[in-house]
PDB file of C-alpha atoms in Angstrom:
ATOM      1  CA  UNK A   1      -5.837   8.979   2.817  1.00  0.00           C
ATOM      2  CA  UNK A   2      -3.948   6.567   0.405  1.00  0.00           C
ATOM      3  CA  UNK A   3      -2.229   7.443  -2.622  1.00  0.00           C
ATOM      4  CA  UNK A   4      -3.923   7.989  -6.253  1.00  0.00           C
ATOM      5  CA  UNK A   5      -5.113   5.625  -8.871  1.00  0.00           C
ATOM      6  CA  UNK A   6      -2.132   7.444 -10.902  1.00  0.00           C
ATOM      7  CA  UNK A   7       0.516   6.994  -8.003  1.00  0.00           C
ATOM      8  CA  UNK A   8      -0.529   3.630  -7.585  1.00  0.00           C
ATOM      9  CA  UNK A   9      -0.205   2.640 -10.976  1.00  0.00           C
ATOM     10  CA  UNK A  10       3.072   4.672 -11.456  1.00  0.00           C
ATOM     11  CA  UNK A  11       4.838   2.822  -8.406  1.00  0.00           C
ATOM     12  CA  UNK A  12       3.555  -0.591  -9.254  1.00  0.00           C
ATOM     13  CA  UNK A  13       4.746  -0.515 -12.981  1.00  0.00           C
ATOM     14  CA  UNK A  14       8.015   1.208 -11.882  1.00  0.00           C
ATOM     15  CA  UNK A  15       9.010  -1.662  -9.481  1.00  0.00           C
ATOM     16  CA  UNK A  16       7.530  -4.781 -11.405  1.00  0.00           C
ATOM     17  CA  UNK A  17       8.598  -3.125 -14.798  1.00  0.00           C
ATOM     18  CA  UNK A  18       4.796  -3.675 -15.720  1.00  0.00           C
ATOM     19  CA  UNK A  19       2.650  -1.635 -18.278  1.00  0.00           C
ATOM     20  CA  UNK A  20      -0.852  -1.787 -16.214  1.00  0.00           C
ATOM     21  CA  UNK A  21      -3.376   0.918 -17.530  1.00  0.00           C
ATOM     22  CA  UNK A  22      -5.792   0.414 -14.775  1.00  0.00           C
ATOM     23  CA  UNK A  23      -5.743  -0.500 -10.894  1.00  0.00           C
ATOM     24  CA  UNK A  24      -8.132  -3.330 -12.053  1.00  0.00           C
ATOM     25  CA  UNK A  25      -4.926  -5.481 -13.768  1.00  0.00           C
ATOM     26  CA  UNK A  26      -3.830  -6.243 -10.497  1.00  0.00           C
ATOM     27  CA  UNK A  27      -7.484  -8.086  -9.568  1.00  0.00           C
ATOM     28  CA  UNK A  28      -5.552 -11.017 -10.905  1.00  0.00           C
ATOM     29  CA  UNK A  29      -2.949 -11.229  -7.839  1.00  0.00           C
ATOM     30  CA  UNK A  30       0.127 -11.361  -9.794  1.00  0.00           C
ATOM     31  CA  UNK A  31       1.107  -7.666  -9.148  1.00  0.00           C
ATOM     32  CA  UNK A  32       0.027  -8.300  -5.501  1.00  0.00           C
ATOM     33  CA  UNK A  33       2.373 -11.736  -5.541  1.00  0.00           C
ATOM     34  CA  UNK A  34       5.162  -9.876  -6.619  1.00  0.00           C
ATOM     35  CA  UNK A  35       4.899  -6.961  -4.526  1.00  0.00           C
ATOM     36  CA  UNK A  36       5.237  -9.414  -1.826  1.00  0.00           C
ATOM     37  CA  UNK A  37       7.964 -11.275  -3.300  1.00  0.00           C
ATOM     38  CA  UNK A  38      10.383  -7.499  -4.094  1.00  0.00           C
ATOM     39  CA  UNK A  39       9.726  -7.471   0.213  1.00  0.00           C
ATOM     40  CA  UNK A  40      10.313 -11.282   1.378  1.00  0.00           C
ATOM     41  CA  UNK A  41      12.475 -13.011  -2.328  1.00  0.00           C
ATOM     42  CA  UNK A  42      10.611 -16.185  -1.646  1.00  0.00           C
ATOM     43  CA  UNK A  43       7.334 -16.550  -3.440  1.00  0.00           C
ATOM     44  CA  UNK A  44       6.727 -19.101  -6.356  1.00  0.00           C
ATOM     45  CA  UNK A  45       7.139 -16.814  -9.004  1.00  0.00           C
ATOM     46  CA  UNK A  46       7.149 -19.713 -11.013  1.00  0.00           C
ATOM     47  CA  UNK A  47       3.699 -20.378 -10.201  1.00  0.00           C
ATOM     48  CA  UNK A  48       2.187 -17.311 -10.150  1.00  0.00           C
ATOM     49  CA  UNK A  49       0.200 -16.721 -13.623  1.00  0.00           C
ATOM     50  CA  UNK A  50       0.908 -13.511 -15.383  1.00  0.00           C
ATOM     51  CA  UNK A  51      -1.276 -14.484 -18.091  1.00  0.00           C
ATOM     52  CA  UNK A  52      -4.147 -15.884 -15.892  1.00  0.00           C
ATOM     53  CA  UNK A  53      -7.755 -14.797 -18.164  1.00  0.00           C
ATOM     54  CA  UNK A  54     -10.063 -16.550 -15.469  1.00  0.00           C
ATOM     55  CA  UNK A  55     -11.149 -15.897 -11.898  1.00  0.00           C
ATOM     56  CA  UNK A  56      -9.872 -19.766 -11.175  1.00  0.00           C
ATOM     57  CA  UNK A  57      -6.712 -18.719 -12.394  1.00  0.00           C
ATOM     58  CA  UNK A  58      -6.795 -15.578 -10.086  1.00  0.00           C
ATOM     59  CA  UNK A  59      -7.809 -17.690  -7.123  1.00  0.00           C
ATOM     60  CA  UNK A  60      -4.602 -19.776  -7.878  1.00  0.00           C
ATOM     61  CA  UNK A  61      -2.394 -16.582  -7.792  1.00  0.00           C
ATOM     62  CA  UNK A  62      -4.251 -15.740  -4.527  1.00  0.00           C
ATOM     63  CA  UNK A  63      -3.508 -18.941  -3.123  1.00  0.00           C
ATOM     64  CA  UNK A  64       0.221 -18.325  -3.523  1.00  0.00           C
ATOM     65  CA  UNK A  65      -0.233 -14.810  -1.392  1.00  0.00           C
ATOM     66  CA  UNK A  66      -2.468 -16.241   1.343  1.00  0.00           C
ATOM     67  CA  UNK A  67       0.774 -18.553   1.840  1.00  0.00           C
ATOM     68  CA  UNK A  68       2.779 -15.667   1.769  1.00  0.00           C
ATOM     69  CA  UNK A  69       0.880 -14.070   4.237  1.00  0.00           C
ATOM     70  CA  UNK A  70       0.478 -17.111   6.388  1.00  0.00           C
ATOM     71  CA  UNK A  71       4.560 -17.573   6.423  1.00  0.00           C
ATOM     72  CA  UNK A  72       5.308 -14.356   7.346  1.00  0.00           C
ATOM     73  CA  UNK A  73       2.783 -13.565  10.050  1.00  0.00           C
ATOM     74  CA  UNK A  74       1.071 -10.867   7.903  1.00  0.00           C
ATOM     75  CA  UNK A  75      -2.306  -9.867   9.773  1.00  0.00           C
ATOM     76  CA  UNK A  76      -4.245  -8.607   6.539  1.00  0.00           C
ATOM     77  CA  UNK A  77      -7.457 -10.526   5.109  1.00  0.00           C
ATOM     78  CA  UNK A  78      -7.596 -10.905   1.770  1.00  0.00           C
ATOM     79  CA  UNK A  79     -10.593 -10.370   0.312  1.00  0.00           C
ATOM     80  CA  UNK A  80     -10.308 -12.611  -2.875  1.00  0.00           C
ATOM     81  CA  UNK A  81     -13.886 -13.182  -3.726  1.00  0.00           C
ATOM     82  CA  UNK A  82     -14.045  -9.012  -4.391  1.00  0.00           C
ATOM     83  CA  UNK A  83     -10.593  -8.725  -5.688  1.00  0.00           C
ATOM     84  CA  UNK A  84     -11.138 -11.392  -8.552  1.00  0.00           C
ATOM     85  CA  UNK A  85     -13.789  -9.036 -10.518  1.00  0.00           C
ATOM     86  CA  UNK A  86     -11.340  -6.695 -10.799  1.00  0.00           C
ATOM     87  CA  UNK A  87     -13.485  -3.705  -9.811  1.00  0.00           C
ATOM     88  CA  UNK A  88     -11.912  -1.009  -9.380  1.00  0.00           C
ATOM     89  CA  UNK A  89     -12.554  -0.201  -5.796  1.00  0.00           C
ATOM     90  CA  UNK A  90     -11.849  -3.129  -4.166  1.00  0.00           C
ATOM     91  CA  UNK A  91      -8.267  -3.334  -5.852  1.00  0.00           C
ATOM     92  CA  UNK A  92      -7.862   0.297  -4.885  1.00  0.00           C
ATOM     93  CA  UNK A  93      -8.606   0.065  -1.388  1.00  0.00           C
ATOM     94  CA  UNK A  94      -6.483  -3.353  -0.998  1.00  0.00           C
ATOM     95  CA  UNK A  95      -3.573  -1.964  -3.274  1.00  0.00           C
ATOM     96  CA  UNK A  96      -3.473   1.455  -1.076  1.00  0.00           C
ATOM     97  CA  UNK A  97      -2.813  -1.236   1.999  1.00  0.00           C
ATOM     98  CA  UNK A  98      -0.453  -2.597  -0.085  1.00  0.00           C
ATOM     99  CA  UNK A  99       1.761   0.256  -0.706  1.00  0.00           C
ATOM    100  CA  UNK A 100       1.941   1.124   2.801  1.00  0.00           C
ATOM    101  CA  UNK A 101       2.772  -2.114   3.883  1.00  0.00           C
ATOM    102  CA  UNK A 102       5.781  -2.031   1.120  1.00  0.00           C
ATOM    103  CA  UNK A 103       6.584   1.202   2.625  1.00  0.00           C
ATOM    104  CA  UNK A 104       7.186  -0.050   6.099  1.00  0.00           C
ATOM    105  CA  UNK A 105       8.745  -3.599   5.415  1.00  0.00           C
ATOM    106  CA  UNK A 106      10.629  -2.925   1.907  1.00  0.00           C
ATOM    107  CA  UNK A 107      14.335  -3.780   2.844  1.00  0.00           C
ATOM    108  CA  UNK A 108      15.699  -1.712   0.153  1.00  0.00           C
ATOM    109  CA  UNK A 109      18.044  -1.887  -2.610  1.00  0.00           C
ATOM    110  CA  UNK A 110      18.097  -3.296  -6.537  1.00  0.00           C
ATOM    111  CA  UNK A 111      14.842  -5.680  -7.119  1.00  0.00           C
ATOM    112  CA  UNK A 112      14.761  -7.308 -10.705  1.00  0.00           C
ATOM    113  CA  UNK A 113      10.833  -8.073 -10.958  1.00  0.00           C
ATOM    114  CA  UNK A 114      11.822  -9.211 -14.755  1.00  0.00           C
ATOM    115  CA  UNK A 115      14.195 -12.007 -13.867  1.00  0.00           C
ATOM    116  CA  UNK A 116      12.393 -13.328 -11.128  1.00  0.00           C
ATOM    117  CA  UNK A 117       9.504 -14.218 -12.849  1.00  0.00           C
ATOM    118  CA  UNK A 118      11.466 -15.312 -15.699  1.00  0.00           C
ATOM    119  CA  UNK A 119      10.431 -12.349 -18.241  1.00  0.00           C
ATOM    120  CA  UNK A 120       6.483 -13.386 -18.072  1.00  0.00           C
ATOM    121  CA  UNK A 121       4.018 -10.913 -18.343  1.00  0.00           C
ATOM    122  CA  UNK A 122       5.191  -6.721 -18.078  1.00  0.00           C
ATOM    123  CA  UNK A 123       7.494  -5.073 -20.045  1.00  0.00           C
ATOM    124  CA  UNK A 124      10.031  -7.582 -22.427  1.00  0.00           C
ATOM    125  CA  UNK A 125      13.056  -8.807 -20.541  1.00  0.00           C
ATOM    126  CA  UNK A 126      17.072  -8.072 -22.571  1.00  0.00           C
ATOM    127  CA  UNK A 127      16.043  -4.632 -23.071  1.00  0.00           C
ATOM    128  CA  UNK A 128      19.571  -3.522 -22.027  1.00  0.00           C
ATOM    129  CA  UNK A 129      21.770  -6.399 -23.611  1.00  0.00           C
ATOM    130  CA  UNK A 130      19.920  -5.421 -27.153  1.00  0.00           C
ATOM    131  CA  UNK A 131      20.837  -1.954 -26.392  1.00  0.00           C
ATOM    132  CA  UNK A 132      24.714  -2.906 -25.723  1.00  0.00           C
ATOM    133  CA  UNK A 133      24.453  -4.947 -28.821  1.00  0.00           C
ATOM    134  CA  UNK A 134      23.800  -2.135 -31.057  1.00  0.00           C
ATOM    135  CA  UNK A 135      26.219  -0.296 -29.892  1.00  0.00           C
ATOM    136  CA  UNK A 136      28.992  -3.099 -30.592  1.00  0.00           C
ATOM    137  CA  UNK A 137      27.575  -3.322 -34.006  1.00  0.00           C
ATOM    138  CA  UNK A 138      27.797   0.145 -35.239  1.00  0.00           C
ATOM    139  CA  UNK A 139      31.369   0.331 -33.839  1.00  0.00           C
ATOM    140  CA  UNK A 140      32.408  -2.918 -36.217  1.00  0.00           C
ATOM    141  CA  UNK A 141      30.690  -0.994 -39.025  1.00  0.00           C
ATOM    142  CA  UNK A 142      33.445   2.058 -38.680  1.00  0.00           C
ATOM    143  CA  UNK A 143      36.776   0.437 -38.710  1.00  0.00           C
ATOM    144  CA  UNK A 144      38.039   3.193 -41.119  1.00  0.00           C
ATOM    145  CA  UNK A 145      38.045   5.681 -38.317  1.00  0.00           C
ATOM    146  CA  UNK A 146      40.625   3.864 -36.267  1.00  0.00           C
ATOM    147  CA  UNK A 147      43.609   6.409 -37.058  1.00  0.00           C
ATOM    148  CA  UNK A 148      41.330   9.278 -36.169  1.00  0.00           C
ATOM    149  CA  UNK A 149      39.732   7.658 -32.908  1.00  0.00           C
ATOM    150  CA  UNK A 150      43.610   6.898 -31.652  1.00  0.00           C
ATOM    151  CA  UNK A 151      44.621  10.589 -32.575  1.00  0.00           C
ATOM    152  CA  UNK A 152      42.273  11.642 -30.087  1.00  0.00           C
ATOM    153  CA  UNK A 153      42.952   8.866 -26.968  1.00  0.00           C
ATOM    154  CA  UNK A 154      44.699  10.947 -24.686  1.00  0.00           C
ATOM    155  CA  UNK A 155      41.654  13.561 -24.808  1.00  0.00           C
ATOM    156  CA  UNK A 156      39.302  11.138 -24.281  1.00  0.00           C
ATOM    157  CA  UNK A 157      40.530   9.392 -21.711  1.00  0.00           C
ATOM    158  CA  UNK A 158      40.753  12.454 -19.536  1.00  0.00           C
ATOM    159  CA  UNK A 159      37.135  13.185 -20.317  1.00  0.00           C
ATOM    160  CA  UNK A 160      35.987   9.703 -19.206  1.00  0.00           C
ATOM    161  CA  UNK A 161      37.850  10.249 -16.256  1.00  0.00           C
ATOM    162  CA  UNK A 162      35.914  13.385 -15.276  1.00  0.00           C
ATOM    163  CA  UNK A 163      32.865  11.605 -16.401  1.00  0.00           C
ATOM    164  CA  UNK A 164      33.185   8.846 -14.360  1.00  0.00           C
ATOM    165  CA  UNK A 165      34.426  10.819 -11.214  1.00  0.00           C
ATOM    166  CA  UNK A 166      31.296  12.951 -11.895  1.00  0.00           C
ATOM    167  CA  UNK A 167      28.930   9.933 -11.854  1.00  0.00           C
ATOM    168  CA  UNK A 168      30.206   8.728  -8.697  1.00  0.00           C
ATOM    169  CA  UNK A 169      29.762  11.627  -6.893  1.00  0.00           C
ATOM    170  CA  UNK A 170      26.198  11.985  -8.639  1.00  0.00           C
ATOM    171  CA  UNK A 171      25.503   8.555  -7.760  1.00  0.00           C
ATOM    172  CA  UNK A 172      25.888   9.224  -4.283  1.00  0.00           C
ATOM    173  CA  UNK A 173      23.860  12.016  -4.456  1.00  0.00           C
ATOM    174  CA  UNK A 174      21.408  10.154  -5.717  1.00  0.00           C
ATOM    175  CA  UNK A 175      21.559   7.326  -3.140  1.00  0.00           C
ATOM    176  CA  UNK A 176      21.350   9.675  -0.481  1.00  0.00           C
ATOM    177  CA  UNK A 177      18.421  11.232  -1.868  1.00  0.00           C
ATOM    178  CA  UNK A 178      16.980   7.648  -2.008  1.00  0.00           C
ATOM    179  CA  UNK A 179      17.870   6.526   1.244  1.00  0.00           C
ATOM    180  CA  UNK A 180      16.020   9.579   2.572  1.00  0.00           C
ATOM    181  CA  UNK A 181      12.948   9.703   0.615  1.00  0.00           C
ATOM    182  CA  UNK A 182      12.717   5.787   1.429  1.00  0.00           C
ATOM    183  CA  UNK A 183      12.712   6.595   5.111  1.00  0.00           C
ATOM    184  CA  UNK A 184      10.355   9.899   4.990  1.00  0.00           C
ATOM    185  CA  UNK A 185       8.118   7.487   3.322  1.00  0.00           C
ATOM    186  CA  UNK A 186       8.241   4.938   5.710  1.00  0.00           C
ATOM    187  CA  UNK A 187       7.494   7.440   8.644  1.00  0.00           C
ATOM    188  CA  UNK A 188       4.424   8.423   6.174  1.00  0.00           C
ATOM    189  CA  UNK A 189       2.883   5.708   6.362  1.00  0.00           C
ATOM    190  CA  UNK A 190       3.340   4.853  10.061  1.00  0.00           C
ATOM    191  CA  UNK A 191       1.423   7.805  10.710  1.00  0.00           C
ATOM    192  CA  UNK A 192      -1.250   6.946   8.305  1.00  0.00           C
ATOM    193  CA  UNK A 193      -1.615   3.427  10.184  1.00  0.00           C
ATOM    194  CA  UNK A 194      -1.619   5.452  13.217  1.00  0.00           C
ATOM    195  CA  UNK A 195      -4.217   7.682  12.230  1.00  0.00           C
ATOM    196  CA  UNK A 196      -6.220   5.087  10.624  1.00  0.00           C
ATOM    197  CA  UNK A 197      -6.051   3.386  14.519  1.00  0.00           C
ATOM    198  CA  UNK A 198      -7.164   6.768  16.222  1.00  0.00           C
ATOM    199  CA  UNK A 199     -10.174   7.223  13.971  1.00  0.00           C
ATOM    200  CA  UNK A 200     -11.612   3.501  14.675  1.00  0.00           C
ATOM    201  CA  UNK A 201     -11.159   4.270  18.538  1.00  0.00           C
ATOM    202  CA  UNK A 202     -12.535   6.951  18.223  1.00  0.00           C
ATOM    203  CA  UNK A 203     -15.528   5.686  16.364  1.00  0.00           C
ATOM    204  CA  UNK A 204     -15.970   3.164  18.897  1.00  0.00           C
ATOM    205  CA  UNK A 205     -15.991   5.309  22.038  1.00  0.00           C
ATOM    206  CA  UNK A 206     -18.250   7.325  20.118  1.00  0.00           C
ATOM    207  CA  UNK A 207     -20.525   4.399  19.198  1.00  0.00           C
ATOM    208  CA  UNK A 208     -20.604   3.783  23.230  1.00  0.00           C
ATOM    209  CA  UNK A 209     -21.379   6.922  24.180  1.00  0.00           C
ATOM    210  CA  UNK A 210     -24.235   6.960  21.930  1.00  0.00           C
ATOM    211  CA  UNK A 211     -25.588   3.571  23.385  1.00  0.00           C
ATOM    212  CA  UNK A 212     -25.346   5.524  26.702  1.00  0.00           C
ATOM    213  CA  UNK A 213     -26.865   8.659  25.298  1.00  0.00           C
ATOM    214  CA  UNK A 214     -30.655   6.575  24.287  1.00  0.00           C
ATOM    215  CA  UNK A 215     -30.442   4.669  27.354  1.00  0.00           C
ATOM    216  CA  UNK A 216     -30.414   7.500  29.642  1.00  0.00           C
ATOM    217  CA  UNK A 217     -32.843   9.690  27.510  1.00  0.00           C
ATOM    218  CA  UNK A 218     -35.274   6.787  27.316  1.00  0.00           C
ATOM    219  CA  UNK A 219     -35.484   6.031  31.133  1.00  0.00           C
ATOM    220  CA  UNK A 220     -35.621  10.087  31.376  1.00  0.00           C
ATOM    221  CA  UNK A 221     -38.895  10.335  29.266  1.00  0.00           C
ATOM    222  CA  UNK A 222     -39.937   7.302  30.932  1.00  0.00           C
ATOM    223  CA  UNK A 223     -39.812   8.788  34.216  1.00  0.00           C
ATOM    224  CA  UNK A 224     -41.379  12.419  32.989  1.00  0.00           C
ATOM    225  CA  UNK A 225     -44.562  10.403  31.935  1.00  0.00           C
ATOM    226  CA  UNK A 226     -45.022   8.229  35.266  1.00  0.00           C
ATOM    227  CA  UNK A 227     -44.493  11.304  37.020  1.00  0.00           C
ATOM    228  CA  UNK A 228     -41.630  10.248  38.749  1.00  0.00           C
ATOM    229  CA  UNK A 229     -39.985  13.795  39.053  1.00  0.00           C
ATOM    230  CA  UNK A 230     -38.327  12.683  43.204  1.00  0.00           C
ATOM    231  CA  UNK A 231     -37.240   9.874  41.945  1.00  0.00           C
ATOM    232  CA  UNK A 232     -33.392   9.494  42.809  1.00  0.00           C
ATOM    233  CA  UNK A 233     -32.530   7.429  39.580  1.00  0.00           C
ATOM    234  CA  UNK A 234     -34.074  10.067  37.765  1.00  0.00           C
ATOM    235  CA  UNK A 235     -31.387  12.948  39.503  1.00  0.00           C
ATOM    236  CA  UNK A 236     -28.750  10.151  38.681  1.00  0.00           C
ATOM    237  CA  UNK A 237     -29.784   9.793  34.759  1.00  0.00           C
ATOM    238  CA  UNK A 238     -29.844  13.812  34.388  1.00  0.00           C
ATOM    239  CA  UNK A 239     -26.493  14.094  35.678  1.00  0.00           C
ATOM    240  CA  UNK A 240     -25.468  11.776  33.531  1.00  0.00           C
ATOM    241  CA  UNK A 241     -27.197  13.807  30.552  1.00  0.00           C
ATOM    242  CA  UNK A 242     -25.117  16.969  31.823  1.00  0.00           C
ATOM    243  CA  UNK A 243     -22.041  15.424  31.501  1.00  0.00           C
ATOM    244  CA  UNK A 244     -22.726  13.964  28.411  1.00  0.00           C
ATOM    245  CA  UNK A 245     -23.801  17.391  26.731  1.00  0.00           C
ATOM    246  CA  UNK A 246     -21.440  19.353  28.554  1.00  0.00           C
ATOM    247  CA  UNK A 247     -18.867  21.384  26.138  1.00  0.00           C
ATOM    248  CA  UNK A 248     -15.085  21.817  26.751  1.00  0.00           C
ATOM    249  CA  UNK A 249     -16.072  25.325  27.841  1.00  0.00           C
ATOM    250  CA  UNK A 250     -18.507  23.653  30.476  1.00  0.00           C
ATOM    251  CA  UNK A 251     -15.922  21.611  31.531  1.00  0.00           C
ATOM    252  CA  UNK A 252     -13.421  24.476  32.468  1.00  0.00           C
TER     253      UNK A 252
END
């Protein structure tokens, strides 16, 4: 079973740096573009439309993964004509393939979804620089506390020090903890593929089994009205029904 509406929704605004409220935003490809680009770094961003409002402008963002797909040898249809009315199903399903394929083919480290598509659409791009900014202001504001500030150098030097040994060795931590979670998820999802291959194997051994099963019983009550109770075929066919009907404690 794939992840949540929630999960989904969580992971794809966390690595785009989106603000989707519903898995039906992504009906317009972008996210899906994107996704595809954080893997591969070679889509179009450029062409893909953040913005799009109609299905023709969806189709055009579809376009753009289709060539994606063809490029890199990705085995997935598409189902655009489903995807573009952005119902929710459809984008569920297709975005739950999605994130496992991410899973299994992400290569890992920093991806800026803002730059590459040039601060269009998602959360606003310079959210950081502003953020530095203010800080350089307030500091020109308080020149009067220079004498006090210098008093105080040695102190805070050795604190920064600490500080900034400590956030290494957090950092590490933390990319450790990354590096593994990454690769637990990865072997997630190749046992959900797996699965997912067991259970339509199974479904169509089952499915022949059951062609078998009306075959047999229809040449059996075929035989039981024409009376043909030496027949040999008929011993053959029952057989057959026995070892179709037998249990696992029948077999032993």
């Amino acid at each position: 079973m794939g992840e949540s509406r929630t999960e989904l929704l969580a992971w794809v605004n966390d690595l785009l740096q989106l603000n989707y409220t519903k898995v039906e935003q992504a009906g317009s490809g972008a996210a899906y573009c994107q996704i595809m680009d954080s893997i591969y770094g070679d889509l179009s961003m450029h062409r893909v439309k953040f913005d799009a409002k109609s299905e023709y402008e969806y189709v055009s963002n579809y376009k753009i993964l289709q060539s994606a797909f063809d490029k890199h040898k990705v085995d997935k249809i598409i189902p655009v004509d489903k995807l573009v009315k952005c119902r929710f199903q459809d984008n569920l399903e297709f975005m739950q393939w999605v994130k496992q394929f991410w899973d299994l083919n992400y290569p890992g480290g920093a991806y800026n979804a803002v730059v590459r598509r040039k601060g269009r659409g998602g959360k606003a791009a310079g959210g950081a620089p502003a953020t530095t900014a203010s800080r350089g202001v307030a500091s020109a504001r308080t020149p009067t506390t220079t004498s006090r500030a210098s008093s105080t150098a040695g102190t805070g030097a050795r604190s920064t020090s600490r500080a900034a040994a400590s956030g290494r060795t957090s950092a590490g931590v933390d990319n450790r903890s990354a590096n593994m979670i990454m690769e637990l998820n990865k072997q997630i999802a190749e046992l959900k593929l797996t699965v997912d291959g067991l259970e339509k194997e199974r479904d169509f051994y089952f499915g022949k089994l059951r062609d078998i099963e009306i075959l047999v019983q229809d040449e059996v009550d075929s035989a039981a009205e024409e009376q043909r109770e030496d027949d040999p075929q008929l011993v053959v066919l029952k057989d057959i029904q026995t070892i179709l009907y037998s249990t696992e404690v029948n077999i032993i």
